GROMACS .gro file of C-alpha atoms in nm:
model
  323
    1MET     CA    1   0.337  13.409  -5.994
    2SER     CA    2   0.429  13.042  -6.162
    3ARG     CA    3   0.288  12.952  -6.384
    4LEU     CA    4  -0.033  12.687  -6.233
    5GLN     CA    5  -0.099  12.978  -6.113
    6THR     CA    6  -0.129  13.214  -6.405
    7ALA     CA    7  -0.354  12.940  -6.607
    8ALA     CA    8  -0.580  12.884  -6.326
    9ALA     CA    9  -0.644  13.305  -6.404
   10GLN     CA   10  -0.686  13.329  -6.685
   11ASP     CA   11  -0.936  12.997  -6.730
   12HIS     CA   12  -1.135  13.165  -6.377
   13GLY     CA   13  -1.037  13.527  -6.340
   14PRO     CA   14  -0.838  13.673  -6.084
   15GLU     CA   15  -1.142  13.637  -5.839
   16VAL     CA   16  -1.061  13.259  -5.829
   17ARG     CA   17  -0.772  13.169  -5.558
   18ARG     CA   18  -0.626  12.819  -5.588
   19TRP     CA   19  -0.524  12.751  -5.171
   20LEU     CA   20  -0.228  12.580  -5.089
   21PRO     CA   21  -0.066  12.442  -4.833
   22PRO     CA   22   0.167  12.726  -4.634
   23ASP     CA   23   0.450  12.702  -4.623
   24VAL     CA   24   0.559  12.609  -4.257
   25GLY     CA   25   0.934  12.593  -4.283
   26GLU     CA   26   1.188  12.395  -4.099
   27PRO     CA   27   1.104  12.351  -3.716
   28GLU     CA   28   1.174  12.506  -3.408
   29VAL     CA   29   1.439  12.388  -3.185
   30PRO     CA   30   1.326  12.462  -2.793
   31PRO     CA   31   1.620  12.661  -2.634
   32GLU     CA   32   1.808  12.343  -2.431
   33PRO     CA   33   1.758  12.394  -2.087
   34PRO     CA   34   2.066  12.587  -1.880
   35GLU     CA   35   2.332  12.343  -1.745
   36PRO     CA   36   2.285  12.363  -1.340
   37GLU     CA   37   2.665  12.466  -1.195
   38VAL     CA   38   2.835  12.184  -1.019
   39GLU     CA   39   2.973  12.278  -0.682
   40PRO     CA   40   3.324  12.088  -0.587
   41PRO     CA   41   3.290  11.871  -0.408
   42THR     CA   42   3.416  11.930  -0.069
   43GLU     CA   43   3.729  11.784   0.150
   44GLU     CA   44   3.441  11.518   0.317
   45GLU     CA   45   3.307  11.390   0.001
   46ILE     CA   46   3.696  11.293  -0.151
   47ALA     CA   47   3.833  11.182   0.106
   48ALA     CA   48   3.529  10.957   0.072
   49ILE     CA   49   3.591  10.903  -0.291
   50LYS     CA   50   4.006  10.798  -0.235
   51GLU     CA   51   3.868  10.519   0.038
   52ALA     CA   52   3.615  10.394  -0.158
   53ALA     CA   53   3.862  10.369  -0.427
   54ARG     CA   54   4.067  10.274  -0.257
   55LEU     CA   55   3.914   9.969  -0.063
   56ALA     CA   56   3.784   9.917  -0.485
   57GLY     CA   57   4.212   9.865  -0.498
   58ALA     CA   58   4.240   9.639  -0.209
   59GLU     CA   59   3.939   9.403  -0.337
   60ALA     CA   60   4.064   9.394  -0.677
   61GLY     CA   61   4.441   9.344  -0.578
   62PHE     CA   62   4.368   9.104  -0.283
   63ARG     CA   63   4.098   8.899  -0.520
   64GLU     CA   64   4.425   8.864  -0.797
   65GLY     CA   65   4.618   8.790  -0.513
   66TYR     CA   66   4.421   8.500  -0.370
   67GLN     CA   67   4.366   8.379  -0.709
   68ALA     CA   68   4.738   8.354  -0.775
   69GLY     CA   69   4.879   8.168  -0.487
   70TYR     CA   70   4.585   7.990  -0.525
   71GLN     CA   71   4.714   7.843  -0.830
   72GLU     CA   72   5.020   7.836  -0.781
   73GLY     CA   73   5.004   7.629  -0.409
   74ARG     CA   74   4.809   7.431  -0.641
   75GLU     CA   75   5.039   7.377  -0.876
   76LYS     CA   76   5.333   7.347  -0.592
   77ALA     CA   77   5.090   7.096  -0.446
   78ASP     CA   78   5.055   6.855  -0.708
   79ALA     CA   79   5.384   6.850  -0.772
   80GLU     CA   80   5.475   6.739  -0.446
   81ALA     CA   81   5.217   6.532  -0.508
   82ALA     CA   82   5.345   6.385  -0.828
   83ALA     CA   83   5.719   6.354  -0.594
   84GLU     CA   84   5.590   6.161  -0.328
   85SER     CA   85   5.370   5.916  -0.491
   86GLN     CA   86   5.724   5.847  -0.726
   87GLU     CA   87   5.916   5.781  -0.424
   88ARG     CA   88   5.634   5.530  -0.265
   89GLU     CA   89   5.651   5.373  -0.601
   90ALA     CA   90   6.046   5.324  -0.572
   91ARG     CA   91   6.058   5.242  -0.234
   92GLU     CA   92   5.786   4.916  -0.318
   93GLN     CA   93   5.908   4.865  -0.600
   94GLY     CA   94   6.291   4.793  -0.364
   95LEU     CA   95   6.125   4.636  -0.079
   96ARG     CA   96   5.922   4.407  -0.357
   97GLU     CA   97   6.355   4.263  -0.515
   98GLN     CA   98   6.433   4.307  -0.127
   99THR     CA   99   6.106   4.043  -0.087
  100GLU     CA  100   6.210   3.894  -0.419
  101GLN     CA  101   6.599   3.801  -0.332
  102THR     CA  102   6.548   3.710   0.082
  103LEU     CA  103   6.335   3.435  -0.120
  104ARG     CA  104   6.559   3.282  -0.375
  105GLU     CA  105   6.781   3.256  -0.080
  106THR     CA  106   6.543   3.099   0.095
  107VAL     CA  107   6.441   2.876  -0.130
  108ALA     CA  108   6.823   2.811  -0.259
  109ALA     CA  109   6.941   2.694   0.117
  110LEU     CA  110   6.611   2.468   0.169
  111GLU     CA  111   6.688   2.278  -0.172
  112GLY     CA  112   7.026   2.267  -0.061
  113ILE     CA  113   6.935   2.089   0.278
  114ALA     CA  114   6.647   1.929   0.083
  115HIS     CA  115   6.922   1.780  -0.124
  116ASP     CA  116   7.150   1.749   0.199
  117LEU     CA  117   6.850   1.495   0.371
  118ALA     CA  118   6.815   1.327   0.106
  119ASP     CA  119   7.152   1.215  -0.013
  120PRO     CA  120   7.362   1.287   0.320
  121LEU     CA  121   7.682   1.104   0.232
  122ALA     CA  122   7.660   1.320  -0.147
  123SER     CA  123   7.826   1.637  -0.014
  124LEU     CA  124   8.137   1.474   0.218
  125GLY     CA  125   8.276   1.215  -0.116
  126ASP     CA  126   8.532   1.420  -0.120
  127ASP     CA  127   8.604   1.523   0.145
  128LEU     CA  128   8.593   1.143   0.311
  129GLU     CA  129   8.780   1.001   0.041
  130PRO     CA  130   9.123   1.081   0.104
  131GLU     CA  131   9.056   0.936   0.489
  132LEU     CA  132   8.892   0.616   0.344
  133LEU     CA  133   9.221   0.625   0.088
  134THR     CA  134   9.478   0.611   0.407
  135LEU     CA  135   9.241   0.437   0.665
  136THR     CA  136   9.243   0.127   0.381
  137VAL     CA  137   9.592   0.133   0.334
  138THR     CA  138   9.706   0.126   0.646
  139LEU     CA  139   9.429  -0.188   0.682
  140ALA     CA  140   9.564  -0.382   0.419
  141GLU     CA  141   9.952  -0.309   0.491
  142ARG     CA  142   9.836  -0.441   0.831
  143VAL     CA  143   9.672  -0.798   0.714
  144ILE     CA  144   9.948  -0.804   0.463
  145MET     CA  145  10.222  -0.786   0.745
  146ASP     CA  146  10.071  -0.988   0.982
  147GLU     CA  147   9.990  -1.252   0.641
  148LEU     CA  148  10.415  -1.222   0.677
  149ASP     CA  149  10.458  -1.333   0.993
  150ARG     CA  150  10.240  -1.610   0.918
  151ARG     CA  151  10.357  -1.714   0.530
  152PRO     CA  152  10.759  -1.606   0.511
  153ASP     CA  153  10.766  -1.794   0.232
  154LEU     CA  154  10.626  -1.547   0.012
  155LEU     CA  155  10.847  -1.357  -0.056
  156LEU     CA  156  10.986  -1.584  -0.284
  157GLY     CA  157  10.823  -1.455  -0.513
  158VAL     CA  158  10.889  -1.075  -0.460
  159LEU     CA  159  11.298  -1.163  -0.507
  160GLN     CA  160  11.203  -1.391  -0.859
  161ARG     CA  161  10.992  -1.127  -0.971
  162ALA     CA  162  11.267  -0.827  -0.903
  163LEU     CA  163  11.538  -1.065  -1.025
  164ASP     CA  164  11.300  -1.106  -1.394
  165GLN     CA  165  11.346  -0.748  -1.464
  166LEU     CA  166  11.663  -0.760  -1.474
  167PRO     CA  167  11.778  -0.721  -1.811
  168SER     CA  168  12.127  -0.877  -1.783
  169ARG     CA  169  12.232  -1.132  -1.543
  170HIS     CA  170  12.614  -1.188  -1.615
  171HIS     CA  171  12.674  -0.873  -1.338
  172LYS     CA  172  12.717  -1.038  -0.981
  173ILE     CA  173  12.427  -0.904  -0.790
  174ARG     CA  174  12.363  -0.759  -0.471
  175ILE     CA  175  12.036  -0.823  -0.262
  176HIS     CA  176  11.931  -0.587   0.049
  177VAL     CA  177  11.697  -0.780   0.255
  178HIS     CA  178  11.610  -0.745   0.648
  179PRO     CA  179  11.757  -0.946   0.840
  180ASP     CA  180  11.527  -1.135   0.940
  181GLU     CA  181  11.455  -1.274   0.629
  182GLN     CA  182  11.817  -1.319   0.488
  183ARG     CA  183  11.766  -1.719   0.553
  184ILE     CA  184  11.451  -1.799   0.378
  185LEU     CA  185  11.560  -1.585   0.105
  186GLU     CA  186  11.893  -1.764   0.100
  187THR     CA  187  11.761  -2.116   0.088
  188TYR     CA  188  11.548  -2.058  -0.200
  189ALA     CA  189  11.839  -1.898  -0.400
  190GLN     CA  190  12.084  -2.165  -0.373
  191GLY     CA  191  11.934  -2.362  -0.639
  192MET     CA  192  12.041  -2.086  -0.875
  193ASP     CA  193  12.353  -2.048  -1.077
  194GLU     CA  194  12.375  -1.682  -1.026
  195SER     CA  195  12.620  -1.537  -0.864
  196ILE     CA  196  12.465  -1.362  -0.519
  197THR     CA  197  12.585  -1.191  -0.289
  198TRP     CA  198  12.356  -1.002  -0.001
  199VAL     CA  199  12.382  -0.792   0.169
  200ALA     CA  200  12.187  -0.711   0.580
  201ASP     CA  201  12.060  -0.385   0.626
  202GLN     CA  202  11.899  -0.290   0.927
  203GLU     CA  203  11.725   0.005   0.790
  204MET     CA  204  11.548  -0.298   0.539
  205ARG     CA  205  11.178  -0.307   0.619
  206ARG     CA  206  11.017  -0.599   0.624
  207GLY     CA  207  10.860  -0.750   0.294
  208GLY     CA  208  11.098  -0.646   0.038
  209CYS     CA  209  11.431  -0.627  -0.071
  210ILE     CA  210  11.634  -0.418  -0.364
  211VAL     CA  211  11.849  -0.597  -0.592
  212GLU     CA  212  12.159  -0.406  -0.808
  213SER     CA  213  12.315  -0.537  -1.082
  214GLY     CA  214  12.584  -0.347  -1.231
  215PRO     CA  215  12.381  -0.019  -1.366
  216SER     CA  216  12.065  -0.163  -1.278
  217ARG     CA  217  11.873  -0.099  -0.949
  218ILE     CA  218  11.604  -0.293  -0.876
  219ASP     CA  219  11.385  -0.182  -0.554
  220ALA     CA  220  11.129  -0.383  -0.460
  221ARG     CA  221  11.058  -0.263  -0.134
  222PHE     CA  222  10.748  -0.373   0.058
  223GLU     CA  223  10.678   0.013   0.024
  224THR     CA  224  10.744   0.158  -0.234
  225ARG     CA  225  10.509  -0.130  -0.478
  226LEU     CA  226  10.223  -0.074  -0.183
  227ARG     CA  227  10.308   0.319  -0.271
  228GLN     CA  228  10.312   0.230  -0.628
  229ALA     CA  229   9.961   0.014  -0.620
  230VAL     CA  230   9.810   0.331  -0.423
  231GLU     CA  231   9.899   0.597  -0.616
  232ALA     CA  232   9.746   0.420  -0.952
  233ILE     CA  233   9.428   0.333  -0.747
  234TRP     CA  234   9.420   0.769  -0.656
  235GLY     CA  235   9.521   0.830  -1.067
  236GLU     CA  236   9.169   0.666  -1.126
  237LEU     CA  237   8.967   0.800  -0.839
  238THR     CA  238   9.108   1.146  -0.915
  239PRO     CA  239   9.224   1.286  -0.559
  240PRO     CA  240   9.466   1.566  -0.500
  241ALA     CA  241   9.810   1.556  -0.505
  242PRO     CA  242  10.016   1.299  -0.366
  243ALA     CA  243  10.192   1.541  -0.049
  244GLN     CA  244  10.574   1.326  -0.210
  245ASP     CA  245  10.572   1.380  -0.618
  246ASP     CA  246  10.791   1.038  -0.728
  247PRO     CA  247  10.816   0.983  -1.073
  248ALA     CA  248  10.662   0.606  -1.213
  249PRO     CA  249  11.007   0.364  -1.165
  250GLU     CA  250  11.165   0.252  -1.353
  251VAL     CA  251  11.540  -0.086  -1.394
  252GLU     CA  252  11.854   0.143  -1.428
  253GLY     CA  253  11.992  -0.004  -1.749
  254GLY     CA  254  11.587  -0.039  -1.894
  255ASP     CA  255  11.319   0.047  -1.971
  256PRO     CA  256  11.057   0.273  -1.771
  257ILE     CA  257  10.768   0.045  -1.640
  258ASP     CA  258  10.430   0.135  -1.603
  259ALA     CA  259  10.216   0.225  -1.369
  260GLY     CA  260   9.913   0.042  -1.488
  261ASP     CA  261  10.117  -0.236  -1.633
  262SER     CA  262  10.239  -0.253  -1.256
  263MET     CA  263   9.879  -0.353  -1.124
  264GLY     CA  264   9.852  -0.730  -1.273
  265GLY     CA  265   9.863  -0.645  -1.600
  266GLY     CA  266   9.691  -0.353  -1.596
  267THR     CA  267   9.329  -0.419  -1.484
  268ASP     CA  268   9.122  -0.170  -1.293
  269GLU     CA  269   9.052  -0.406  -1.013
  270SER     CA  270   9.169  -0.278  -0.655
  271PRO     CA  271   9.526  -0.472  -0.556
  272PHE     CA  272   9.305  -0.580  -0.267
  273ASP     CA  273   8.994  -0.638  -0.382
  274GLY     CA  274   8.971  -1.063  -0.460
  275GLN     CA  275   9.259  -1.128  -0.316
  276SER     CA  276   9.470  -1.296  -0.054
  277PRO     CA  277   9.551  -1.067   0.199
  278GLY     CA  278   9.880  -1.180   0.311
  279SER     CA  279   9.950  -1.219  -0.100
  280ILE     CA  280  10.261  -0.920  -0.082
  281ALA     CA  281  10.374  -1.043  -0.433
  282ASP     CA  282  10.038  -1.003  -0.595
  283LEU     CA  283  10.029  -0.627  -0.524
  284GLY     CA  284  10.185  -0.609  -0.886
  285GLU     CA  285  10.371  -0.684  -1.141
  286PRO     CA  286  10.636  -0.516  -1.352
  287ASP     CA  287  10.598  -0.551  -1.687
  288VAL     CA  288  10.981  -0.504  -1.887
  289SER     CA  289  10.835  -0.556  -2.291
  290GLU     CA  290  11.186  -0.429  -2.427
  291PRO     CA  291  11.476  -0.489  -2.221
  292GLU     CA  292  11.835  -0.293  -2.306
  293PRO     CA  293  12.082  -0.575  -2.510
  294GLU     CA  294  12.338  -0.712  -2.280
  295PRO     CA  295  12.637  -0.457  -2.210
  296VAL     CA  296  12.916  -0.504  -2.331
  297PRO     CA  297  13.215  -0.546  -2.005
  298GLU     CA  298  13.306  -0.212  -1.883
  299PRO     CA  299  13.376  -0.027  -1.587
  300VAL     CA  300  13.128  -0.042  -1.352
  301PRO     CA  301  12.985   0.329  -1.304
  302GLU     CA  302  12.863   0.406  -0.910
  303PRO     CA  303  12.477   0.263  -0.779
  304GLU     CA  304  12.282   0.615  -0.928
  305PRO     CA  305  12.034   0.693  -0.708
  306ALA     CA  306  11.735   0.472  -0.588
  307THR     CA  307  11.402   0.462  -0.805
  308ASP     CA  308  11.036   0.477  -0.751
  309PRO     CA  309  10.892   0.089  -0.695
  310GLN     CA  310  10.911  -0.230  -0.888
  311ILE     CA  311  10.575  -0.399  -0.863
  312SER     CA  312  10.560  -0.698  -0.836
  313GLU     CA  313  10.265  -0.914  -0.857
  314PRO     CA  314  10.328  -1.285  -0.885
  315GLU     CA  315  10.048  -1.559  -0.962
  316THR     CA  316   9.933  -1.665  -0.562
  317ASP     CA  317   9.997  -2.042  -0.658
  318GLN     CA  318  10.288  -1.962  -0.821
  319ALA     CA  319  10.428  -1.778  -0.507
  320GLU     CA  320  10.331  -2.095  -0.290
  321THR     CA  321  10.476  -2.330  -0.491
  322ASN     CA  322  10.808  -2.189  -0.475
  323PRO     CA  323  11.048  -2.379  -0.294
   0.00000   0.00000   0.00000
C-alpha cells in the first residue's frame, strides 16, 4: 500500500477508501486486416501494359525529337538568313561602287566634252603647231624667193655680211654662188680690194652664197640661214626635236656664232614679223664678238666639211643702198 493510502486509513479508518482511477494501460491496436491476395496479371493485361508503355515512350521521344529538330532547324534558318543578308549587302555595296565609278567616268567625259566645246582649239594646239610652223616657213620661203626675183640686189647684203664674218682678209677668197646671181655679185665686188675668185655652182640655191678664205668657211646659203631662223623659233616654242640635228653654225677659224645673235641681234621677234617679205638679208645677223687674231701664213689645209648656216641680217635700208 502506498503512503497516501496508509495516511487515509489512519484518519478515516479501514472502511474509508479513496477512489482512484483505474489503470487502463496501453490502448489496444486493432489487428491489421489481412492483405488481399493479388492475382498475377494475365497475358492480355501484360500486353496492354507493354503497349501503353511503348506508346508513352514513343510520344515522349517524338516530343523530344521534335523539340531538338525544331531548335536545330531554327538555328540553321537563322544562319542561312544571316548569310543571305550579308551576301545581299555585299551585292548592293558592289552595285553602289560600280554605279559611283560609272558616274565618275561619265562626269569626267562630260567635263572633257564641255571643255572641248568651250575651247575647241585648245586640245589641238600641240598637234597643229608643227603643221602651222611648216606652213609659215613654206609661205615665207616662197614670198622671199618671189621678192628675190624682183629685187636681186638684196643679195648684196648677204654677201657683205658673209665677208664681214671672215676673221682675216689675208687669204684668197673663193665665193660659191648660183650662176644666175654671179654677175650682180661680181659687179658689187669690183669696188673691193680683196682678191675674189667666183665659183659658179649649179647645185647652189638662189638667195645665198658660200665664202671660203684659207681655213675659214662661211655658209650663207638661203636654206641654212632660214633653217637656223626656224630652229630659233622652235626653241622658243619648245617643239619636238627636228628631223636633222644640226649643230649651231660657226665660222671656221673663228668663234662659234650664237643662234640667238643670228636672229636680228638676239631679239624675241619672229624673222618674218614686221619685215619686208623680200628682205633676204634680214633672216639673221650673226655676231662674231671676238675674232681670232690673224694667223701666221702657213700651208693652207684642206677645207673642213660645211658647218651649219651663218645667218646674216643687215638693215633693210643698208641693203637697198648698196651698189
